Tab-separated table of C-alpha atoms in Angstrom:
chain	number	residue	atom	x	y	z
A	1240	UNK	CA	-108.800	-133.513	-77.031
A	1241	UNK	CA	-106.458	-131.808	-79.540
A	1242	UNK	CA	-107.999	-131.348	-82.968
A	1243	UNK	CA	-106.986	-133.817	-85.496
A	1244	UNK	CA	-105.754	-131.104	-87.742
A	1245	UNK	CA	-103.245	-129.865	-85.293
A	1246	UNK	CA	-102.164	-133.582	-84.674
A	1247	UNK	CA	-101.854	-134.009	-88.495
A	1248	UNK	CA	-99.616	-130.697	-88.785
A	1249	UNK	CA	-97.445	-131.498	-85.879
A	1250	UNK	CA	-96.853	-134.994	-87.014
A	1251	UNK	CA	-96.131	-134.140	-90.744
A	1252	UNK	CA	-93.408	-131.754	-89.387
A	1253	UNK	CA	-91.918	-134.405	-87.190
A	1254	UNK	CA	-91.998	-136.767	-90.082
A	1255	UNK	CA	-90.065	-134.282	-92.233
A	1256	UNK	CA	-87.399	-133.976	-89.548
A	1257	UNK	CA	-87.349	-137.672	-89.063
A	1258	UNK	CA	-85.684	-138.069	-92.438
A	1259	UNK	CA	-82.130	-138.339	-91.551
A	1260	UNK	CA	-82.089	-140.906	-88.749
A	1261	UNK	CA	-84.275	-142.538	-86.181
A	1262	UNK	CA	-82.789	-141.670	-83.006
A	1263	UNK	CA	-83.025	-137.950	-83.556
A	1264	UNK	CA	-86.610	-138.505	-83.035
A	1265	UNK	CA	-86.558	-139.244	-79.279
A	1266	UNK	CA	-85.437	-135.921	-77.955
A	1267	UNK	CA	-87.533	-134.153	-80.599
A	1268	UNK	CA	-90.752	-136.102	-79.831
A	1269	UNK	CA	-89.946	-135.578	-76.219
A	1270	UNK	CA	-89.755	-131.745	-76.570
A	1271	UNK	CA	-92.784	-131.506	-78.688
A	1272	UNK	CA	-95.159	-133.908	-76.724
A	1273	UNK	CA	-94.002	-133.141	-73.137
A	1274	UNK	CA	-92.683	-129.620	-72.975
A	1275	UNK	CA	-94.375	-127.759	-75.796
A	1276	UNK	CA	-97.949	-129.444	-76.078
A	1277	UNK	CA	-98.185	-130.999	-72.619
A	1278	UNK	CA	-99.853	-134.042	-74.294
A	1279	UNK	CA	-97.758	-136.477	-72.126
A	1280	UNK	CA	-96.205	-136.518	-68.916
A	1281	UNK	CA	-92.363	-137.438	-68.772
A	1282	UNK	CA	-93.282	-140.591	-67.199
A	1283	UNK	CA	-95.890	-141.581	-69.887
A	1284	UNK	CA	-93.550	-140.517	-72.634
A	1285	UNK	CA	-90.862	-143.047	-71.320
A	1286	UNK	CA	-93.424	-145.808	-71.089
A	1287	UNK	CA	-94.606	-145.023	-74.433
A	1288	UNK	CA	-91.100	-145.277	-75.754
A	1289	UNK	CA	-90.866	-148.835	-74.255
A	1290	UNK	CA	-94.073	-149.802	-75.544
A	1291	UNK	CA	-93.380	-148.876	-79.009
A	1292	UNK	CA	-90.271	-150.721	-79.014
A	1293	UNK	CA	-92.208	-153.965	-78.210
A	1294	UNK	CA	-93.472	-154.087	-81.818
A	1295	UNK	CA	-91.841	-154.736	-85.160
A	1296	UNK	CA	-92.517	-151.154	-86.520
A	1297	UNK	CA	-89.916	-148.416	-86.534
A	1298	UNK	CA	-89.310	-146.276	-83.333
A	1299	UNK	CA	-91.753	-143.815	-84.754
A	1300	UNK	CA	-94.434	-146.184	-83.569
A	1301	UNK	CA	-94.378	-143.645	-80.755
A	1302	UNK	CA	-96.244	-141.531	-82.859
A	1303	UNK	CA	-99.247	-143.890	-82.524
A	1304	UNK	CA	-98.922	-144.005	-78.860
A	1305	UNK	CA	-98.758	-140.130	-78.487
A	1306	UNK	CA	-101.501	-139.711	-80.994
A	1307	UNK	CA	-103.616	-142.212	-79.186
A	1308	UNK	CA	-103.264	-140.168	-75.931
A	1309	UNK	CA	-104.410	-136.974	-77.484
A	1310	UNK	CA	-107.056	-138.014	-79.889
A	1311	UNK	CA	-107.978	-141.733	-79.273
A	1312	UNK	CA	-107.922	-144.234	-82.016
A	1313	UNK	CA	-108.457	-141.768	-84.788
A	1314	UNK	CA	-105.714	-139.590	-83.337
A	1315	UNK	CA	-103.356	-142.516	-83.309
A	1316	UNK	CA	-104.086	-143.155	-86.935
A	1317	UNK	CA	-103.700	-139.501	-88.031
A	1318	UNK	CA	-100.328	-139.144	-86.218
A	1319	UNK	CA	-99.034	-142.539	-87.681
A	1320	UNK	CA	-100.081	-141.682	-91.271
A	1321	UNK	CA	-98.444	-138.271	-91.059
A	1322	UNK	CA	-95.311	-139.213	-89.406
A	1323	UNK	CA	-94.530	-141.738	-92.018
A	1324	UNK	CA	-96.011	-139.763	-94.998
A	1325	UNK	CA	-92.794	-137.712	-95.712
A	1326	UNK	CA	-90.485	-140.651	-95.845
A	1327	UNK	CA	-92.732	-142.904	-97.745
A	1328	UNK	CA	-93.245	-140.209	-100.475
A	1329	UNK	CA	-89.382	-139.611	-100.664
A	1330	UNK	CA	-88.709	-143.398	-101.010
A	1331	UNK	CA	-91.438	-143.487	-103.747
A	1332	UNK	CA	-89.767	-140.654	-105.562
A	1333	UNK	CA	-86.312	-142.311	-105.178
A	1334	UNK	CA	-88.031	-145.676	-106.487
A	1335	UNK	CA	-89.413	-143.930	-109.471
A	1336	UNK	CA	-86.104	-142.481	-110.507
A	1337	UNK	CA	-83.888	-145.337	-109.321
A	1338	UNK	CA	-83.908	-147.245	-112.747
A	1339	UNK	CA	-83.263	-144.287	-114.728
A	1340	UNK	CA	-80.531	-143.259	-112.400
A	1341	UNK	CA	-78.926	-146.746	-112.285
A	1342	UNK	CA	-78.339	-146.482	-116.192
A	1343	UNK	CA	-75.977	-143.459	-115.699
A	1344	UNK	CA	-72.477	-145.060	-115.402
A	1345	UNK	CA	-71.067	-142.801	-112.508
A	1346	UNK	CA	-74.046	-143.377	-110.519
A	1347	UNK	CA	-74.223	-147.079	-111.094
A	1348	UNK	CA	-70.460	-147.241	-109.930
A	1349	UNK	CA	-71.112	-145.066	-106.979
A	1350	UNK	CA	-73.878	-147.269	-105.767
A	1351	UNK	CA	-71.954	-150.407	-106.502
A	1352	UNK	CA	-69.002	-149.127	-104.632
A	1353	UNK	CA	-71.160	-148.261	-101.728
A	1354	UNK	CA	-72.439	-151.804	-101.111
A	1355	UNK	CA	-69.573	-153.250	-98.937
A	1356	UNK	CA	-70.331	-150.364	-96.586
A	1357	UNK	CA	-73.816	-151.300	-96.395
A	1358	UNK	CA	-72.938	-154.852	-95.670
A	1359	UNK	CA	-70.652	-153.560	-92.987
A	1360	UNK	CA	-73.585	-151.583	-91.456
A	1361	UNK	CA	-75.800	-154.737	-91.280
A	1362	UNK	CA	-72.864	-156.578	-89.561
A	1363	UNK	CA	-72.632	-153.713	-87.113
A	1364	UNK	CA	-76.285	-153.757	-86.493
A	1365	UNK	CA	-75.994	-157.621	-85.551
A	1366	UNK	CA	-72.953	-156.797	-83.456
A	1367	UNK	CA	-74.571	-153.858	-81.391
A	1368	UNK	CA	-77.790	-155.693	-80.727
A	1369	UNK	CA	-75.714	-158.777	-79.673
A	1370	UNK	CA	-73.331	-156.810	-77.425
A	1371	UNK	CA	-76.135	-154.921	-75.592
A	1372	UNK	CA	-78.544	-157.870	-75.132
A	1373	UNK	CA	-76.860	-161.167	-75.046
A	1374	UNK	CA	-76.005	-162.794	-71.712
A	1375	UNK	CA	-76.131	-166.104	-70.110
A	1376	UNK	CA	-75.874	-169.651	-71.478
A	1377	UNK	CA	-79.380	-169.978	-72.590
A	1378	UNK	CA	-79.255	-167.022	-74.824
A	1379	UNK	CA	-76.080	-168.143	-76.589
A	1380	UNK	CA	-77.568	-171.568	-77.188
A	1381	UNK	CA	-80.543	-170.009	-78.671
A	1382	UNK	CA	-78.218	-167.958	-80.794
A	1383	UNK	CA	-76.311	-171.071	-82.107
A	1384	UNK	CA	-79.463	-172.940	-82.892
A	1385	UNK	CA	-80.988	-169.993	-84.619
A	1386	UNK	CA	-77.849	-169.484	-86.583
A	1387	UNK	CA	-77.720	-173.166	-87.676
A	1388	UNK	CA	-81.380	-173.017	-88.726
A	1389	UNK	CA	-81.154	-169.887	-90.722
A	1390	UNK	CA	-77.740	-170.797	-92.487
A	1391	UNK	CA	-78.425	-174.290	-93.445
A	1392	UNK	CA	-82.273	-174.977	-93.679
A	1393	UNK	CA	-84.937	-173.274	-95.635
A	1394	UNK	CA	-87.195	-172.738	-92.633
A	1395	UNK	CA	-89.335	-169.641	-92.621
A	1396	UNK	CA	-87.758	-167.130	-90.429
A	1397	UNK	CA	-91.405	-166.283	-89.177
A	1398	UNK	CA	-91.641	-169.632	-87.528
A	1399	UNK	CA	-88.372	-169.459	-85.888
A	1400	UNK	CA	-88.820	-166.003	-84.457
A	1401	UNK	CA	-92.400	-166.893	-83.246
A	1402	UNK	CA	-91.219	-170.019	-81.783
A	1403	UNK	CA	-88.259	-168.360	-79.946
A	1404	UNK	CA	-90.852	-165.894	-78.462
A	1405	UNK	CA	-92.969	-168.620	-77.060
A	1406	UNK	CA	-90.058	-170.483	-75.644
A	1407	UNK	CA	-88.714	-167.102	-74.100
A	1408	UNK	CA	-92.153	-166.572	-72.525
A	1409	UNK	CA	-92.182	-170.054	-71.164
A	1410	UNK	CA	-88.721	-169.888	-69.733
A	1411	UNK	CA	-88.700	-166.420	-68.106
B	1459	UNK	CA	-89.412	-152.585	-114.989
B	1460	UNK	CA	-87.409	-155.770	-114.874
B	1461	UNK	CA	-89.913	-158.112	-113.263
B	1462	UNK	CA	-92.809	-157.121	-115.484
B	1463	UNK	CA	-92.803	-160.762	-116.814
B	1464	UNK	CA	-94.244	-161.900	-113.443
B	1465	UNK	CA	-96.874	-159.177	-112.286
B	1466	UNK	CA	-97.170	-159.650	-108.540
B	1467	UNK	CA	-100.523	-158.964	-107.269
B	1468	UNK	CA	-101.079	-156.081	-104.798
B	1469	UNK	CA	-102.945	-158.488	-102.266
B	1470	UNK	CA	-99.883	-160.693	-102.269
B	1471	UNK	CA	-97.621	-157.670	-101.732
B	1472	UNK	CA	-99.867	-156.594	-98.950
B	1473	UNK	CA	-100.109	-160.008	-97.166
B	1474	UNK	CA	-96.351	-160.574	-97.528
B	1475	UNK	CA	-95.383	-157.244	-95.819
B	1476	UNK	CA	-98.131	-157.578	-93.104
B	1477	UNK	CA	-96.528	-160.914	-92.347
B	1478	UNK	CA	-93.162	-159.231	-92.001
B	1479	UNK	CA	-94.771	-156.565	-89.874
B	1480	UNK	CA	-96.206	-159.146	-87.469
B	1481	UNK	CA	-93.089	-161.186	-86.892
B	1482	UNK	CA	-90.274	-158.775	-87.159
B	1483	UNK	CA	-89.811	-158.301	-83.572
B	1484	UNK	CA	-86.365	-156.558	-83.073
B	1485	UNK	CA	-87.381	-153.782	-85.572
B	1486	UNK	CA	-84.779	-151.938	-87.835
B	1487	UNK	CA	-82.051	-154.440	-89.368
B	1488	UNK	CA	-84.343	-157.415	-88.145
B	1489	UNK	CA	-86.848	-156.236	-90.754
B	1490	UNK	CA	-84.307	-155.717	-93.280
B	1491	UNK	CA	-83.111	-159.255	-92.851
B	1492	UNK	CA	-86.707	-160.542	-93.057
B	1493	UNK	CA	-87.355	-158.704	-96.183
B	1494	UNK	CA	-83.963	-159.991	-97.750
B	1495	UNK	CA	-84.757	-163.519	-96.757
B	1496	UNK	CA	-88.354	-163.458	-98.194
B	1497	UNK	CA	-88.144	-161.026	-101.081
B	1498	UNK	CA	-84.689	-161.546	-102.299
B	1499	UNK	CA	-84.073	-165.171	-101.659
B	1500	UNK	CA	-87.460	-167.062	-101.429
B	1501	UNK	CA	-89.722	-165.083	-103.763
B	1502	UNK	CA	-86.758	-163.475	-105.838
B	1503	UNK	CA	-88.797	-160.276	-106.411
B	1504	UNK	CA	-85.737	-158.094	-106.439
B	1505	UNK	CA	-82.013	-158.794	-106.948
B	1506	UNK	CA	-79.665	-158.628	-104.078
B	1507	UNK	CA	-77.918	-155.562	-105.547
B	1508	UNK	CA	-80.993	-153.643	-106.088
B	1509	UNK	CA	-82.088	-154.621	-102.593
B	1510	UNK	CA	-78.836	-153.280	-101.189
B	1511	UNK	CA	-79.128	-150.305	-103.168
B	1512	UNK	CA	-82.686	-149.689	-101.613
B	1513	UNK	CA	-81.156	-150.194	-98.188
B	1514	UNK	CA	-78.465	-147.748	-98.733
B	1515	UNK	CA	-81.205	-144.989	-99.802
B	1516	UNK	CA	-83.508	-146.164	-96.873
B	1517	UNK	CA	-80.750	-145.614	-94.298
B	1518	UNK	CA	-79.918	-141.975	-95.471
B	1519	UNK	CA	-83.709	-141.446	-95.280
B	1520	UNK	CA	-84.569	-142.237	-91.872
B	1521	UNK	CA	-86.641	-145.196	-90.839
B	1522	UNK	CA	-84.935	-147.893	-93.067
B	1523	UNK	CA	-87.217	-150.817	-92.115
B	1524	UNK	CA	-90.097	-148.990	-93.543
B	1525	UNK	CA	-88.141	-147.445	-96.437
B	1526	UNK	CA	-86.830	-150.887	-97.597
B	1527	UNK	CA	-90.464	-152.231	-97.614
B	1528	UNK	CA	-91.552	-149.219	-99.651
B	1529	UNK	CA	-88.693	-149.579	-102.106
B	1530	UNK	CA	-89.376	-153.270	-102.638
B	1531	UNK	CA	-92.997	-152.667	-103.094
B	1532	UNK	CA	-92.228	-150.079	-105.572
B	1533	UNK	CA	-89.968	-152.152	-107.476
B	1534	UNK	CA	-92.729	-154.692	-107.989
B	1535	UNK	CA	-95.854	-152.526	-108.893
B	1536	UNK	CA	-94.821	-148.989	-108.812
B	1537	UNK	CA	-96.367	-146.172	-106.442
B	1538	UNK	CA	-99.368	-148.413	-105.712
B	1539	UNK	CA	-96.929	-151.310	-104.925
B	1540	UNK	CA	-94.855	-149.082	-102.627
B	1541	UNK	CA	-97.824	-147.893	-100.760
B	1542	UNK	CA	-99.376	-151.109	-100.371
B	1543	UNK	CA	-96.176	-152.595	-98.918
B	1544	UNK	CA	-95.668	-149.460	-96.504
B	1545	UNK	CA	-99.182	-149.851	-95.178
B	1546	UNK	CA	-99.082	-153.615	-94.932
B	1547	UNK	CA	-95.790	-153.462	-92.872
B	1548	UNK	CA	-96.974	-150.630	-90.569
B	1549	UNK	CA	-100.610	-151.856	-89.970
B	1550	UNK	CA	-99.853	-154.807	-87.672
B	1551	UNK	CA	-97.544	-152.612	-85.435
B	1552	UNK	CA	-100.125	-149.758	-85.582
B	1553	UNK	CA	-102.821	-152.026	-84.206
B	1554	UNK	CA	-100.660	-153.571	-81.689
B	1555	UNK	CA	-99.607	-150.172	-80.305
B	1556	UNK	CA	-103.287	-148.821	-80.531
B	1557	UNK	CA	-104.216	-151.935	-78.279
B	1558	UNK	CA	-101.203	-151.541	-75.998
B	1559	UNK	CA	-101.895	-147.834	-75.758
B	1560	UNK	CA	-105.522	-148.327	-74.809
B	1561	UNK	CA	-104.496	-150.896	-72.142
B	1562	UNK	CA	-101.786	-148.483	-70.775
B	1563	UNK	CA	-104.080	-145.582	-70.768
B	1564	UNK	CA	-106.869	-147.567	-69.148
B	1565	UNK	CA	-104.928	-149.714	-66.579
B	1566	UNK	CA	-101.728	-147.706	-66.221
B	1567	UNK	CA	-99.602	-150.663	-66.702
B	1568	UNK	CA	-97.486	-152.045	-69.439
B	1569	UNK	CA	-98.208	-155.634	-70.491
B	1570	UNK	CA	-95.720	-158.306	-69.879
B	1571	UNK	CA	-94.321	-158.766	-73.412
B	1572	UNK	CA	-90.775	-158.406	-72.494
B	1573	UNK	CA	-90.204	-162.056	-71.648
B	1574	UNK	CA	-91.131	-162.969	-75.084
B	1575	UNK	CA	-88.894	-160.463	-76.581
B	1576	UNK	CA	-86.035	-161.818	-74.584
B	1577	UNK	CA	-86.524	-165.082	-76.258
B	1578	UNK	CA	-86.650	-163.513	-79.824
B	1579	UNK	CA	-83.745	-161.370	-79.354
B	1580	UNK	CA	-80.876	-164.051	-80.046
B	1581	UNK	CA	-82.799	-165.429	-82.985
B	1582	UNK	CA	-83.273	-162.167	-84.504
B	1583	UNK	CA	-79.388	-161.286	-84.142
B	1584	UNK	CA	-78.567	-164.538	-85.895
B	1585	UNK	CA	-80.924	-163.735	-88.881
B	1586	UNK	CA	-78.969	-160.371	-89.423
B	1587	UNK	CA	-75.750	-162.123	-88.974
B	1588	UNK	CA	-76.651	-164.598	-91.645
B	1589	UNK	CA	-77.674	-161.734	-94.109
B	1590	UNK	CA	-74.537	-160.037	-93.371
B	1591	UNK	CA	-72.437	-163.081	-94.068
B	1592	UNK	CA	-74.224	-163.993	-97.277
B	1593	UNK	CA	-74.325	-160.503	-98.541
B	1594	UNK	CA	-70.662	-160.108	-97.768
B	1595	UNK	CA	-69.518	-163.274	-99.721
B	1596	UNK	CA	-71.340	-161.936	-102.691
B	1597	UNK	CA	-70.595	-158.069	-102.397
B	1598	UNK	CA	-67.090	-157.924	-100.812
B	1599	UNK	CA	-64.304	-158.641	-103.375
B	1600	UNK	CA	-60.946	-157.117	-103.405
B	1601	UNK	CA	-59.002	-155.022	-100.851
B	1602	UNK	CA	-60.875	-151.848	-101.504
B	1603	UNK	CA	-64.405	-153.175	-100.537
B	1604	UNK	CA	-62.956	-155.223	-97.646
B	1605	UNK	CA	-61.476	-152.066	-96.251
B	1606	UNK	CA	-64.675	-150.083	-96.998
B	1607	UNK	CA	-66.899	-152.822	-95.111
B	1608	UNK	CA	-64.379	-152.899	-92.179
B	1609	UNK	CA	-64.491	-149.109	-91.965
B	1610	UNK	CA	-68.323	-148.927	-91.929
B	1611	UNK	CA	-68.484	-151.517	-89.333
B	1612	UNK	CA	-65.943	-150.008	-87.177
B	1613	UNK	CA	-67.225	-146.280	-87.484
B	1614	UNK	CA	-70.730	-147.759	-86.267
B	1615	UNK	CA	-69.471	-150.054	-83.563
B	1616	UNK	CA	-66.746	-148.246	-82.191
B	1617	UNK	CA	-67.338	-144.623	-82.794
B	1618	UNK	CA	-71.190	-144.757	-82.741
B	1619	UNK	CA	-71.468	-142.815	-85.937
B	1620	UNK	CA	-75.096	-142.549	-87.460
B	1621	UNK	CA	-75.544	-144.995	-90.321
B	1622	UNK	CA	-76.505	-142.132	-92.578
B	1623	UNK	CA	-73.399	-140.297	-92.080
B	1624	UNK	CA	-71.311	-143.412	-92.721
B	1625	UNK	CA	-73.312	-144.088	-95.994
B	1626	UNK	CA	-72.806	-140.499	-97.243
B	1627	UNK	CA	-69.000	-140.776	-96.607
B	1628	UNK	CA	-68.996	-144.066	-98.412
B	1629	UNK	CA	-70.809	-142.665	-101.305
B	1630	UNK	CA	-68.361	-139.594	-101.485
B	1631	UNK	CA	-65.452	-142.258	-101.454
B	1632	UNK	CA	-66.812	-144.463	-104.303
B	1633	UNK	CA	-67.883	-141.428	-106.240
B	1634	UNK	CA	-64.242	-140.268	-105.923
B	1635	UNK	CA	-62.988	-143.753	-107.003
B	1636	UNK	CA	-65.296	-143.908	-109.832
B	1637	UNK	CA	-64.249	-140.481	-111.354
B	1638	UNK	CA	-60.647	-141.495	-110.799
B	1639	UNK	CA	-60.956	-144.823	-112.622
B	1640	UNK	CA	-62.892	-143.117	-115.453
B	1641	UNK	CA	-60.161	-140.563	-116.035
B	1642	UNK	CA	-57.486	-143.192	-116.143
B	1643	UNK	CA	-59.208	-145.763	-118.197
B	1644	UNK	CA	-59.347	-143.349	-121.096
């Protein structure tokens, strides 16, 4: 068992480097977990990666898995809190200053000018996901039905997602 | 704070984001789409523009699904609201991963959840598409912004650029435009 303090320190540092982009995390975590500390084997690391992508949380849920491995439930908790702490704190600082910053003309117009790019990124995410995972008639049918439901009804997205999950389990 | 007229309880914030954390399979943009649907459209906790600003900040700062939750929570109830939203969102995933990790290290096998995910995938994609379309209709006006949206899309899809770099580039561009307009409007 690794001491919780070591775990906390390692994950805090990872959390700081995490600021900047999700996928930087994979090689970084691999290096630290597998090569540097030997907390996981390569195989376990890859399984953990697959496992953490089964959940709605960010990719960094991998921290929960690796923390669990080296320190049980408590280890997972410490690792999770520490990896997310830096970005949550940063986001809170931004939130605190957001309304003040927004009242500065130049910043306001910069932010508003940025919005089309954000929309472009959202569209790109849908495109990338679709290109990598859609295949077969059944999935395109689900896509069409889902689109109609979200666009023209007020049905709760939770129900649609969970329903689709159940259907997927039954069909596959 | 603009929404101070209707003070949202911390419990409601927690439950809302926990619900998002339970159902948001697909991660990343799927979460963003869910938060938009629920917090912007249904509950009207935050305006579409403010939400998009938060998304822009969130993408520059790493795990944007979590960041968007933190930002929205903070908008409602300050630091406590932000922490509540972040914890609420992460808690279900944390419990699920802990359970799965325990199963994995005890039985050395991954549970068969992939089939369910295969079913949710197309639906999640629609949710994101609908958000992109609706936001686009509101936010994209004029040649300049159409160009910017297309560039951001192409940079991500074709050139596989990191979203944070795309946004920093777009920010530099729109700052330049803002400064230019300022000088020439006087």
